[in-house]
CSV table of C-alpha atoms in Angstrom, one decimal:
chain,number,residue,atom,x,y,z
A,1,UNK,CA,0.0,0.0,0.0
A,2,UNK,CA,1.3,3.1,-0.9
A,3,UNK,CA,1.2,6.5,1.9
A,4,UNK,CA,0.3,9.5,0.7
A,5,UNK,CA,2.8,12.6,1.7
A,6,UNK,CA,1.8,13.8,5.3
A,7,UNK,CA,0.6,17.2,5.3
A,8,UNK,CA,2.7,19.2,7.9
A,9,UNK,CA,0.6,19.3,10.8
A,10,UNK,CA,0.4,15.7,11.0
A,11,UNK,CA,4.0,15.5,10.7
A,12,UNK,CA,4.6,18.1,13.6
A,13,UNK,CA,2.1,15.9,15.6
A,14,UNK,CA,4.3,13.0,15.0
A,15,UNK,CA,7.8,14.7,15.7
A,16,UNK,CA,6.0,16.3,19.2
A,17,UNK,CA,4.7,12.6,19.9
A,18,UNK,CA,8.4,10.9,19.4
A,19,UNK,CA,10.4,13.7,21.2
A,20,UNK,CA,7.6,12.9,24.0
A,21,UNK,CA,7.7,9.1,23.8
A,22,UNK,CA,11.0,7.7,21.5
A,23,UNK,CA,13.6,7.0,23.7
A,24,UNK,CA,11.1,7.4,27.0
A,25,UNK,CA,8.3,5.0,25.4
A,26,UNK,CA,8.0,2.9,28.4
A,27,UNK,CA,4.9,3.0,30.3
A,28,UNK,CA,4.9,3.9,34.3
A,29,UNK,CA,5.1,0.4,35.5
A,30,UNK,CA,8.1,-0.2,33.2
A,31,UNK,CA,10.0,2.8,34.3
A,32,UNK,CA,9.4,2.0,37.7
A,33,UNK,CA,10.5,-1.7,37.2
A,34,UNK,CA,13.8,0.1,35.5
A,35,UNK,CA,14.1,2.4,38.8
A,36,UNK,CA,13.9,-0.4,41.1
A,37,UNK,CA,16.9,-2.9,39.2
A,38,UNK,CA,18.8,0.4,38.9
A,39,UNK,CA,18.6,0.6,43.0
A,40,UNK,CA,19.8,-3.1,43.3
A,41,UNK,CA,16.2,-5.0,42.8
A,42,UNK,CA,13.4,-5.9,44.9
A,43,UNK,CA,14.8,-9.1,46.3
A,44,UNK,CA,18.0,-7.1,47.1
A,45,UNK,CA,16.2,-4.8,49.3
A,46,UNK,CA,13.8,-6.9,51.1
A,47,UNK,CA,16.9,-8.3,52.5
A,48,UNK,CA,17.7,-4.9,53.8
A,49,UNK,CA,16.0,-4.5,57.6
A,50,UNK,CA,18.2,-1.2,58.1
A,51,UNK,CA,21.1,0.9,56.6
A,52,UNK,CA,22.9,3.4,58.5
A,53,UNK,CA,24.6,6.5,56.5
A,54,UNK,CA,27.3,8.4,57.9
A,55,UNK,CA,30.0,11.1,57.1
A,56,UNK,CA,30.2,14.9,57.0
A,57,UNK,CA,27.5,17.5,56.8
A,58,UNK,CA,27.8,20.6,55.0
A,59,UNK,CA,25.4,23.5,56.8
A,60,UNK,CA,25.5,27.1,56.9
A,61,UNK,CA,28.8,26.8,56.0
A,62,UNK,CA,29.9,24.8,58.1
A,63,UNK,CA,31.3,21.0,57.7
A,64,UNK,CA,30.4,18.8,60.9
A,65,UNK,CA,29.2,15.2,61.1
A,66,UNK,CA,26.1,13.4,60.3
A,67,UNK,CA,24.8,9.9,61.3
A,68,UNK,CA,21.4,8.5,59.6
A,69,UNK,CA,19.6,5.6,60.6
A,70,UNK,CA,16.3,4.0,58.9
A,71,UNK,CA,14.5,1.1,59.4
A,72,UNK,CA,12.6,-0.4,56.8
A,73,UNK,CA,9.7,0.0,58.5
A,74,UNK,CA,10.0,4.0,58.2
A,75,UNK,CA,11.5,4.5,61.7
A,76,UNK,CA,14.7,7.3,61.3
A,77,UNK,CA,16.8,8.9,63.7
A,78,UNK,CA,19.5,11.4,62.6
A,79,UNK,CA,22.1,13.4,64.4
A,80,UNK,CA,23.5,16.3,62.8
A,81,UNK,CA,24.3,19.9,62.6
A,82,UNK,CA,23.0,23.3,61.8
A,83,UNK,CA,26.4,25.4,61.5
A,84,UNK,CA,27.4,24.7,65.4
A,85,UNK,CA,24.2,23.8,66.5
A,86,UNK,CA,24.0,19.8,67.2
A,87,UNK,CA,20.3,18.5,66.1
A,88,UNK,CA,18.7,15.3,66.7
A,89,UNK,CA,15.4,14.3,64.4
A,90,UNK,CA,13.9,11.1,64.8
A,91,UNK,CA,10.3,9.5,64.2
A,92,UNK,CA,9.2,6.5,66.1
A,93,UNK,CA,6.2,5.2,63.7
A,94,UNK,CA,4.2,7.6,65.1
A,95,UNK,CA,5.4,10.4,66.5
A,96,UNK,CA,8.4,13.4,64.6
A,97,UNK,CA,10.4,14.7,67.2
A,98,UNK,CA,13.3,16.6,67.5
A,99,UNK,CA,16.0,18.5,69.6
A,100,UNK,CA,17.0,21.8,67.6
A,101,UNK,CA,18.7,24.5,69.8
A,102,UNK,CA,17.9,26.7,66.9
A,103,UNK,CA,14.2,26.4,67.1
A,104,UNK,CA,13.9,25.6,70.9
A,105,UNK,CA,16.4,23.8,73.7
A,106,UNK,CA,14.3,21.3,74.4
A,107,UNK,CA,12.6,18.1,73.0
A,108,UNK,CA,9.8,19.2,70.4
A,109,UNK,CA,7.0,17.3,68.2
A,110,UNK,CA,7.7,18.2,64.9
A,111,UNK,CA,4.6,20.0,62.9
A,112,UNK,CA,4.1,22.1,60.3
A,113,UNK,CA,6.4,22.0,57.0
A,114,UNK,CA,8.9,20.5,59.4
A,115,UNK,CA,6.5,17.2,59.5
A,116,UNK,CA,6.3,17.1,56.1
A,117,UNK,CA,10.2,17.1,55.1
A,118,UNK,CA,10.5,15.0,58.1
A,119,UNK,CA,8.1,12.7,56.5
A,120,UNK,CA,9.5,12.5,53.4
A,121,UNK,CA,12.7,11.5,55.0
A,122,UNK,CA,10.6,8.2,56.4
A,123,UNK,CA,10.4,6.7,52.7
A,124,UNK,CA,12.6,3.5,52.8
A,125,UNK,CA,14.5,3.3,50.4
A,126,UNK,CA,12.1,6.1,48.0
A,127,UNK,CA,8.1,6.4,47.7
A,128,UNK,CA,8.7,4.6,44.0
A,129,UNK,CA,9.5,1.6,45.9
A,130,UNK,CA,5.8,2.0,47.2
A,131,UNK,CA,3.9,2.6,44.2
A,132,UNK,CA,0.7,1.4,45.5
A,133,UNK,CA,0.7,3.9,48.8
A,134,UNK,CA,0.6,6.9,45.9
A,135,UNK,CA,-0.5,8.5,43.5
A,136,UNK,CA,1.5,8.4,40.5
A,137,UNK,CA,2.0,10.2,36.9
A,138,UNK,CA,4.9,9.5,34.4
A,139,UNK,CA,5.3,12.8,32.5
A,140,UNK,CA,7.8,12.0,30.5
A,141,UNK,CA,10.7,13.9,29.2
A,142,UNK,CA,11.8,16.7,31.2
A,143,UNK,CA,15.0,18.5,32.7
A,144,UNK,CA,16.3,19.9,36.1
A,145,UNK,CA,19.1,23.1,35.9
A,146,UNK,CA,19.5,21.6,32.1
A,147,UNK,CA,20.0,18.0,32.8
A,148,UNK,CA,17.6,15.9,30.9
A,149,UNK,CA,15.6,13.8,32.8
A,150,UNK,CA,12.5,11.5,33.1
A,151,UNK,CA,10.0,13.0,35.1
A,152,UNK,CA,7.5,10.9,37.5
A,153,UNK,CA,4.7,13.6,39.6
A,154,UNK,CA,3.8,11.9,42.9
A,155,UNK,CA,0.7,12.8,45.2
A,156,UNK,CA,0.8,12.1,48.8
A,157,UNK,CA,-2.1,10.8,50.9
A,158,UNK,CA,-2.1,14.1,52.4
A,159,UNK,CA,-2.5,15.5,49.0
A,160,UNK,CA,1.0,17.1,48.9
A,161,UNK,CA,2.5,16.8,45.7
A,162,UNK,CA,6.3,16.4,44.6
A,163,UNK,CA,8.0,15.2,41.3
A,164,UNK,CA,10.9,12.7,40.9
A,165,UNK,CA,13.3,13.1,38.1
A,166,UNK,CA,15.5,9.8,36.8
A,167,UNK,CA,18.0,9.5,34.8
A,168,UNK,CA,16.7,8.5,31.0
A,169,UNK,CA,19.7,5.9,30.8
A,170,UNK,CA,20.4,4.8,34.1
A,171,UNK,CA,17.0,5.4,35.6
A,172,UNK,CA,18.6,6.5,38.9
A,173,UNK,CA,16.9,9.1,40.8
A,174,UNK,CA,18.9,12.6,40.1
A,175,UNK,CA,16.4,15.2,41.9
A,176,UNK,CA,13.3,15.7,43.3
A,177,UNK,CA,11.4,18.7,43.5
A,178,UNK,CA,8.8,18.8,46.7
A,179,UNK,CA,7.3,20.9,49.8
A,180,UNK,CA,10.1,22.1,52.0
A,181,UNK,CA,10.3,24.4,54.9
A,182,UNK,CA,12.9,27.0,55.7
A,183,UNK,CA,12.7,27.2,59.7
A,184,UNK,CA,8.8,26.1,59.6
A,185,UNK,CA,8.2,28.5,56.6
A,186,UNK,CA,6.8,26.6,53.4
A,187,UNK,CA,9.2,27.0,50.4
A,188,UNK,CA,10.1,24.4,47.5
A,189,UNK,CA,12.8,22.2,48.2
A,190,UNK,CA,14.9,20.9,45.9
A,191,UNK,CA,16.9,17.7,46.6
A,192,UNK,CA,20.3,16.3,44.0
A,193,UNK,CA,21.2,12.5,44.6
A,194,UNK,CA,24.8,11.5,42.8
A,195,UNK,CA,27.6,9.4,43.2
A,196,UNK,CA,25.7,6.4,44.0
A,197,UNK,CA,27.6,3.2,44.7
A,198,UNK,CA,26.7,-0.4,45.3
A,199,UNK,CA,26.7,-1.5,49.0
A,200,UNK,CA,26.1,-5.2,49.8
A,201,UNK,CA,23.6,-5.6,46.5
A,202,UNK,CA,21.9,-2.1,46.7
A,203,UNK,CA,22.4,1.0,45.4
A,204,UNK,CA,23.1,4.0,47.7
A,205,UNK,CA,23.9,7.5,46.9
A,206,UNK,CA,26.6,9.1,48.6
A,207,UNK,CA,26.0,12.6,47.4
A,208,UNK,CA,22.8,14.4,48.6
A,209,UNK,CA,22.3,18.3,48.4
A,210,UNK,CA,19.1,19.9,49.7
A,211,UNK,CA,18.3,23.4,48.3
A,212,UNK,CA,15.8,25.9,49.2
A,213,UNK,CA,15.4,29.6,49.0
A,214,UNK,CA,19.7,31.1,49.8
A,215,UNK,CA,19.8,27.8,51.7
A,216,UNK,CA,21.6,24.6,50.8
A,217,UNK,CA,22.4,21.3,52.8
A,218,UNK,CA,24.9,18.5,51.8
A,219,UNK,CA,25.3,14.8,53.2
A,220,UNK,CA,28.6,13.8,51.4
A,221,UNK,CA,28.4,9.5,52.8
A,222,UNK,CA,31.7,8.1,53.9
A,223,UNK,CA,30.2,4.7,55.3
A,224,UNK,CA,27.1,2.8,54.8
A,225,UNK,CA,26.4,0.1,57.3
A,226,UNK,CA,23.2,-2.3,56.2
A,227,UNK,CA,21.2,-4.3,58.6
A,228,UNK,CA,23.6,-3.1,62.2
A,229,UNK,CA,22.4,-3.7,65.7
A,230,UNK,CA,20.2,-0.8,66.5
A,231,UNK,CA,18.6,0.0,70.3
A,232,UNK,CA,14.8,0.6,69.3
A,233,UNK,CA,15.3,3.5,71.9
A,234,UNK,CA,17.0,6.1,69.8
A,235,UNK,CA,13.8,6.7,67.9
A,236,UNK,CA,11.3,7.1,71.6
A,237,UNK,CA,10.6,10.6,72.2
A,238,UNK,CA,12.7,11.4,75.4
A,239,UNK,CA,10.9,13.7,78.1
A,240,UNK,CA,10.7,17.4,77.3
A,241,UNK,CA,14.1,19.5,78.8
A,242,UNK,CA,14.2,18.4,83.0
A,243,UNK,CA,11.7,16.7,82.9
A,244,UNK,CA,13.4,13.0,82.3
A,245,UNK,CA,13.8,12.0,85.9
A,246,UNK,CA,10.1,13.0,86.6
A,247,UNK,CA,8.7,10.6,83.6
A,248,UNK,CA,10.1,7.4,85.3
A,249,UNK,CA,7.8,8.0,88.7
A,250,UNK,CA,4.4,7.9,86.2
A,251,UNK,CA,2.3,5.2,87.9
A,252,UNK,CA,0.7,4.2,91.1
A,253,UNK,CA,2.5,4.5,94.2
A,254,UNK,CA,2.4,3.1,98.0
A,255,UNK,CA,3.1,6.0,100.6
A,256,UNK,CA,4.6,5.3,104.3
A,257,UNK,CA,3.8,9.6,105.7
A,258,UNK,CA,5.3,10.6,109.3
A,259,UNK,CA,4.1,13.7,110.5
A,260,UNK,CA,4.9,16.3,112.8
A,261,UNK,CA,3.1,19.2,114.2
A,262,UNK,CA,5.7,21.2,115.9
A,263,UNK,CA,9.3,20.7,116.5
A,264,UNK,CA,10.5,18.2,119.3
A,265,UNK,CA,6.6,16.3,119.0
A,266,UNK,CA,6.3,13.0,118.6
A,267,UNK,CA,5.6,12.1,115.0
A,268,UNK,CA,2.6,10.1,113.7
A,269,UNK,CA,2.4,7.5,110.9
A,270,UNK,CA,-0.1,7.0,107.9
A,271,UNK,CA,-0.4,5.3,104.9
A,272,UNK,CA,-1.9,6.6,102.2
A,273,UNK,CA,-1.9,6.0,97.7
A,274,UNK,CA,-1.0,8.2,95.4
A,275,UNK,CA,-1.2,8.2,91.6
A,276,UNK,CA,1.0,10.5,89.4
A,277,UNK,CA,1.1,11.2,85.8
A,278,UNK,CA,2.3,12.9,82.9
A,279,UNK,CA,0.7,15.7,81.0
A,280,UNK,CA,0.6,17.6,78.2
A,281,UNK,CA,3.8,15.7,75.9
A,282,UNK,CA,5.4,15.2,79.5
A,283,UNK,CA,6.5,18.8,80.6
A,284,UNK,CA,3.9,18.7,83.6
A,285,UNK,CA,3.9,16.1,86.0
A,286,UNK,CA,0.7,15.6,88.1
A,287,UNK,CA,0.1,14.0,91.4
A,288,UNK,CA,-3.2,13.4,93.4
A,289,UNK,CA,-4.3,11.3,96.7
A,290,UNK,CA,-6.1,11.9,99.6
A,291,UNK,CA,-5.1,13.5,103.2
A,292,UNK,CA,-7.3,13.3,105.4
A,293,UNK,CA,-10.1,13.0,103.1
A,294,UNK,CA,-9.4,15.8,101.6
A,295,UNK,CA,-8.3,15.7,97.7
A,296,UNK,CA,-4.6,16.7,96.9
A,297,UNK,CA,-3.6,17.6,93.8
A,298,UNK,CA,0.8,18.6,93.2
A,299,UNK,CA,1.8,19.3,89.9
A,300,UNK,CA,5.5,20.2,88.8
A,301,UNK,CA,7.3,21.5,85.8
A,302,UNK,CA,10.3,23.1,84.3
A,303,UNK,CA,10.3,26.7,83.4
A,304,UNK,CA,13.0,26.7,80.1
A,305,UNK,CA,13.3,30.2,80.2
A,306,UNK,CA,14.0,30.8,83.5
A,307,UNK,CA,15.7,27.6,84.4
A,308,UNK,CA,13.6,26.9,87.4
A,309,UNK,CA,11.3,23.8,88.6
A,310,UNK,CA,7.9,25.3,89.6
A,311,UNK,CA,5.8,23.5,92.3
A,312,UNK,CA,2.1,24.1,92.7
A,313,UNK,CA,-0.2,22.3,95.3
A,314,UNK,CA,-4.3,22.8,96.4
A,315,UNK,CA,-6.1,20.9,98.8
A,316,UNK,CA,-10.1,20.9,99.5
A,317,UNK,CA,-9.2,21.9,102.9
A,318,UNK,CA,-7.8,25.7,102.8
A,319,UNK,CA,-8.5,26.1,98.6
A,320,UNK,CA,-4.9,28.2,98.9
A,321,UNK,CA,-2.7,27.1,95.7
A,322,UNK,CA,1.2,27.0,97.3
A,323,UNK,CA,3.4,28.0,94.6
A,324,UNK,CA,7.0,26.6,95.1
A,325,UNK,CA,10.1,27.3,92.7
A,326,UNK,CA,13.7,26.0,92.9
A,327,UNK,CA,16.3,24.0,91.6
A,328,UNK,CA,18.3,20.9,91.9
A,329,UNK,CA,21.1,20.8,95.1
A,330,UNK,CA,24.7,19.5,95.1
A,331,UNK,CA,22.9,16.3,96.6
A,332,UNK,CA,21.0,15.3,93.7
A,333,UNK,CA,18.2,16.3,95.4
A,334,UNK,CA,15.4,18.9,93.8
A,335,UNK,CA,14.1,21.5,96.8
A,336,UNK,CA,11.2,23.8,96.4
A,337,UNK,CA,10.5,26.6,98.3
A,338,UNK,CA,7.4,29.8,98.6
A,339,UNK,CA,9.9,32.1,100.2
A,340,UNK,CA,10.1,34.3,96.9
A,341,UNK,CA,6.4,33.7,95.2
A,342,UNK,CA,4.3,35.5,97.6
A,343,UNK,CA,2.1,32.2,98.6
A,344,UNK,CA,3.2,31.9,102.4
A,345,UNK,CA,0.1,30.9,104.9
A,346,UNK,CA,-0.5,32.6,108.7
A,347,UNK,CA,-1.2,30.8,111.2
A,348,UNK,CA,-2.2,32.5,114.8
A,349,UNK,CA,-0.5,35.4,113.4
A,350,UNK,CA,2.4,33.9,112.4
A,351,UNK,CA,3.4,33.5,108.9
A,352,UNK,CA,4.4,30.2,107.7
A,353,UNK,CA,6.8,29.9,104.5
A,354,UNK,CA,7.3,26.1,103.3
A,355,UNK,CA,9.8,23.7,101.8
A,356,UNK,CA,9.4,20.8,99.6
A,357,UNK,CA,12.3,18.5,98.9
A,358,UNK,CA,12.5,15.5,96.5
A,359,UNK,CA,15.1,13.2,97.1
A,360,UNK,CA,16.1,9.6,95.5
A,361,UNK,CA,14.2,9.8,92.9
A,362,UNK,CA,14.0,6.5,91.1
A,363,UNK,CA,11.5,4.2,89.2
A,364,UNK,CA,11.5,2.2,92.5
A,365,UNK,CA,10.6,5.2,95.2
A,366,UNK,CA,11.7,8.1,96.3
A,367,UNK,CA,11.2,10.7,99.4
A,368,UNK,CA,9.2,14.1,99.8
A,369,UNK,CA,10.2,16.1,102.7
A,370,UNK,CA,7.9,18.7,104.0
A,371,UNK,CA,9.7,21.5,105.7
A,372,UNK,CA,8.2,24.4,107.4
A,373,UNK,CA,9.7,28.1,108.8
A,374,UNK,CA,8.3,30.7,111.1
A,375,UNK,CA,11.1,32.9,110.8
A,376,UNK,CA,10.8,33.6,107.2
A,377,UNK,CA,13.4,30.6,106.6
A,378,UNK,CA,16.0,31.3,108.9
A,379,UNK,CA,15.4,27.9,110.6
A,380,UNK,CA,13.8,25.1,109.0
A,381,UNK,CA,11.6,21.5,111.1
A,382,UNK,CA,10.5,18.8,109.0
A,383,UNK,CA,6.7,18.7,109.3
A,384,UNK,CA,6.4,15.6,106.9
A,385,UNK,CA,8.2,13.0,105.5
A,386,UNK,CA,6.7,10.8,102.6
A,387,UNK,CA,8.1,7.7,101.6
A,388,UNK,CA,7.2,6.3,98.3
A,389,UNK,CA,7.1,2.6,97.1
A,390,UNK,CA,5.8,0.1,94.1
């Protein structure tokens, strides 16, 4: 059969349909296929329960060191730095977290465009490994900062959208272009894989620059450790800033009280429960028990700015809320008092300042001391002394 000549706007049709398809003609599920033998192979990396990255880290320019750690399951924990700034990031399943003096001292939940690069960070070894869990789109054809490329758009569950760019002939990753955040603000991020090298059957890149905005990252990996002993610990959330040694005495508790009611008298003995907890992500602990039939309730927490533990306690009896601040002693032990925050008490006209002291503290028990002064703390009698057991 003989063809006619093509008129021209069927032949323009055609050339724009070849430079679209020729030498990227593979369907999605082929590409993919071609991304996953690139990376080693399936069977390669379901043999992998966990790789650990290490080496230097390139931030604000600065060059310190960087350990990564991710489970196949999507646990990570990384430590690393921001200029001189040491920062820990880890997610436990559940829960982001990290440590970043440059955003706050203490132990935070991640949110906000931080959760998202965070989670991002999760996928194990790339979200094309999970096809199914997204939404997918090859695009063909494309380029990033003039390199050609073959461009895959991706669609989270949390409809946050991102696009992957492979190499055409080795159909390795070479960017990808998603959500970022620049110190919880949103801006595009823009992250280079290179230098990738075979490690025990899987391919692993030992180059990886973040960009975004004036700001750049770089991993540059000097050791990659696959399927290492690694403490399930590092990825738990640890208690907010001082607040560690109050976690462990969560839980119900058996309570041995001596009391006295003036110096010199004879003291008496009750027993009594008590049940603490911790509140609000751990920074407040809460007690509460009965004295005397009347309900107690203590709570404690750590003032960051001010470095100072702050002790509050209310009864149904008097309805006056004592307010106690102070510090940890030389002892190891942690002593309250209300000298300083105006909450003293009168008693047949004589004011009464107070003392709280916590001492041993351990999983296993510890001891409150009650302390009481009528000379505005000059001179000090132990009114109570609780003694707490499992």
């Amino acid at each position: 059969m003989k063809m006619k000549a093509l008129r021209p706007w069927i032949l323009t049709s055609l050339v724009a349909s070849m430079m679209a398809g020729g030498a990227f003609a593979d369907d999605l599920d082929t590409v993919l296929a071609k991304h996953i033998e690139a990376r080693g192979g399936s069977e390669a990396w379901q043999a992998v329960e966990n790789i650990r990255t290490s080496g230097a880290y390139e931030s604000f320019s600065k060059v310190n060191t960087f350990t990564l750690t991710q489970l196949n399951d999507r646990r990570l924990h990384m430590e690393y730095f921001l200029g001189d700034h040491p920062v820990t990031k880890a997610h436990d399943g559940e829960i982001a977290w990290w440590v970043n003096p440059m955003r706050d001292p203490s132990v935070k939940k991640i949110g906000g465009p931080d959760l998202a690069v965070t989670e991002r960070q999760r996928d194990f070894p790339n979200p094309l490994f999970d096809a199914a869990s997204y939404e997918l789109t090859l695009v063909g054809p494309s380029e990033v900062d003039g390199i050609e490329t073959l461009q895959i758009d991706l669609k989270r569950p949390d409809k946050t959208a991102e696009s992957w760019h492979l190499d055409p002939n080795t159909y390795l990753e070479v960017a990808r272009i998603s959500p970022g955040s620049d110190f919880g603000r949103p801006q595009t991020q823009r992250t280079f894989y290179d230098d990738f090298r075979s490690v025990e059957g899987v391919m692993i890149p030992h180059y990886v620059e973040t960009q975004w905005y004036t700001r750049n990252r770089v991993q540059h990996v000097e050791k990659v450790e696959i399927n290492v002993d690694v403490d399930p610990a590092i990825f738990v959330m640890p208690p907010p800033l001082g607040m560690a040694q109050w976690a462990e005495l969560a839980g119900e508790w058996n309570v041995t009280v001596e009391r006295t009611s003036r110096p010199g008298a004879t003291p008496t003995t009750s027993e009594r429960t008590s049940t603490i907890e911790m509140l609000i992500g751990d920074t407040l602990m809460q007690e509460s028990y009965e004295n005397d039939g009347e309900q107690v309730l203590v709570q404690l927490a750590f003032d960051r700015t001010h470095q100072v533990y702050r002790r509050t306690a209310i009864d149904g009896d008097r309805g006056q809320l004592d307010v106690q601040q102070g510090t940890e002693n030389d002892d190891g032990a942690y002593v309250f008092d209300n000298l300083e925050t105006g909450t003293s008490f009168s008693m047949r006209g004589t004011t009464i300042h107070q003392r709280t002291s916590y001492s041993g503290l351990s999983a296993d028990g510890f001891v409150v001391t009650t302390e009481a002064s009528m000379d505005g703390g000059e001179n000090w009698f132990t009114a109570a002394t609780a003694t707490y057991s499992r």
